[in-house]
Tab-separated table of C-alpha atoms in Angstrom:
chain	number	residue	atom	x	y	z
A	265	MET	CA	-9.544	-1.363	-9.943
A	266	GLU	CA	-11.483	1.216	-8.010
A	267	ALA	CA	-9.592	3.867	-6.094
A	268	THR	CA	-11.008	6.501	-3.768
A	269	THR	CA	-9.301	8.880	-1.398
A	270	ASN	CA	-10.339	9.629	2.140
A	271	ARG	CA	-8.125	12.323	3.653
A	272	GLU	CA	-4.631	10.818	3.758
A	273	ALA	CA	-5.881	7.336	2.826
A	274	LEU	CA	-6.168	5.628	-0.535
A	275	VAL	CA	-8.902	2.981	-0.522
A	276	LEU	CA	-8.501	0.328	-3.221
A	277	ALA	CA	-10.895	-2.354	-4.459
A	278	GLY	CA	-10.456	-4.972	-7.158
A	279	ARG	CA	-7.165	-6.170	-8.636
A	280	LEU	CA	-3.918	-4.275	-8.177
A	281	ASP	CA	-1.907	-5.456	-11.153
A	282	GLY	CA	0.024	-4.209	-14.155
A	283	ARG	CA	-3.074	-2.622	-15.665
A	284	SER	CA	-3.902	-0.513	-12.602
A	285	THR	CA	-0.461	0.224	-11.150
A	286	ALA	CA	0.095	3.478	-13.070
A	287	MET	CA	-3.235	4.907	-11.918
A	288	VAL	CA	-2.581	3.954	-8.289
A	289	ARG	CA	0.974	5.362	-8.436
A	290	GLU	CA	-0.370	8.692	-9.722
A	291	ILE	CA	-2.891	8.941	-6.876
A	292	LEU	CA	-0.237	7.984	-4.306
A	293	HIS	CA	2.124	10.682	-5.574
A	294	SER	CA	-0.683	13.216	-5.291
A	295	LEU	CA	-1.326	12.174	-1.674
A	296	MET	CA	2.410	12.237	-0.944
A	297	SER	CA	2.578	15.857	-2.011
A	298	ARG	CA	-0.119	16.790	0.541
A	299	PHE	CA	0.436	14.504	3.557
A	300	ASP	CA	3.380	13.320	5.624
A	301	ASP	CA	2.017	9.808	6.014
A	302	VAL	CA	-0.248	7.925	3.613
A	303	VAL	CA	-2.412	4.867	4.315
A	304	VAL	CA	-3.321	2.411	1.562
A	305	ASP	CA	-6.424	0.434	2.502
A	306	LEU	CA	-6.294	-2.977	0.816
A	307	THR	CA	-9.326	-4.472	2.572
A	308	ASP	CA	-11.317	-4.867	-0.661
A	309	VAL	CA	-8.397	-5.774	-2.938
A	310	GLU	CA	-9.003	-9.193	-4.483
A	311	SER	CA	-5.435	-9.791	-5.648
A	312	ILE	CA	-2.073	-8.093	-6.019
A	313	ASP	CA	0.613	-9.126	-8.459
A	314	VAL	CA	4.348	-8.474	-8.324
A	315	THR	CA	3.933	-5.197	-10.237
A	316	GLY	CA	1.574	-3.836	-7.585
A	317	LEU	CA	3.782	-4.976	-4.704
A	318	THR	CA	6.872	-3.486	-6.349
A	319	MET	CA	5.095	-0.158	-6.873
A	320	LEU	CA	4.003	-0.051	-3.211
A	321	ALA	CA	7.536	-0.923	-2.044
A	322	ALA	CA	9.108	1.744	-4.269
A	323	THR	CA	6.637	4.364	-3.038
A	324	SER	CA	7.329	3.367	0.559
A	325	LYS	CA	11.094	3.704	0.047
A	326	LEU	CA	10.621	7.110	-1.562
A	327	MET	CA	8.560	8.347	1.369
A	328	GLU	CA	10.935	6.843	3.919
A	329	ARG	CA	13.819	8.912	2.512
A	330	ASP	CA	11.917	12.007	3.630
A	331	GLY	CA	11.056	10.578	7.051
A	332	ARG	CA	7.479	9.801	6.057
A	333	HIS	CA	5.512	6.558	6.027
A	334	LEU	CA	3.348	4.535	3.687
A	335	VAL	CA	1.193	2.187	5.765
A	336	LEU	CA	-0.777	-0.752	4.380
A	337	ARG	CA	-4.139	-1.361	6.060
A	338	GLY	CA	-6.469	-4.328	5.728
A	339	CYS	CA	-3.982	-6.849	4.354
A	340	ARG	CA	-5.493	-10.301	4.088
A	341	PRO	CA	-3.603	-13.200	5.688
A	342	ALA	CA	-2.359	-14.509	2.328
A	343	LEU	CA	-0.844	-11.123	1.456
A	344	ARG	CA	0.712	-10.847	4.926
A	345	ARG	CA	2.384	-14.238	4.349
A	346	VAL	CA	3.733	-13.213	0.944
A	347	ILE	CA	5.163	-10.022	2.415
A	348	ALA	CA	6.600	-11.850	5.436
A	349	PHE	CA	8.542	-14.305	3.283
A	350	THR	CA	9.984	-11.833	0.779
A	351	ARG	CA	12.589	-9.100	0.950
A	352	ILE	CA	9.912	-6.401	0.741
A	353	ARG	CA	9.008	-7.078	4.384
A	354	HIS	CA	11.807	-4.656	5.260
A	355	VAL	CA	10.266	-1.951	3.092
A	356	LEU	CA	6.510	-2.230	3.595
A	357	GLU	CA	4.856	-1.155	6.824
A	358	LEU	CA	1.671	-3.017	7.701
A	359	GLU	CA	-0.829	-1.544	10.097
A	360	ARG	CA	-1.197	-3.671	13.190
A	361	GLN	CA	-4.508	-5.464	13.401
A	362	ALA	CA	-6.568	-5.149	16.561
A	363	ALA	CA	-6.521	-8.264	18.698
A	364	THR	CA	-9.747	-10.223	18.564
A	365	ALA	CA	-11.368	-11.619	21.697
């Protein structure tokens, strides 16, 4: 898992799974302490397991309590489907994709 920050965004690449969740959580908490809203760019994420999704949902709920937002950017269609058909759809905020012509 590669993780880089770009202002209030966390850009991830690789696999977000049990091995990388702690590192990503630490970076997210750092961003949360500096910004009201945080974007997680998942464009280059190959796969996400339940541990990664749970960590993102928990972080989103934590931010929401303070009136802030965690927004997921660049979700692939398969991930959007998983989120849509699970209870975490009420917790995770996905950035709207621009309409294509």
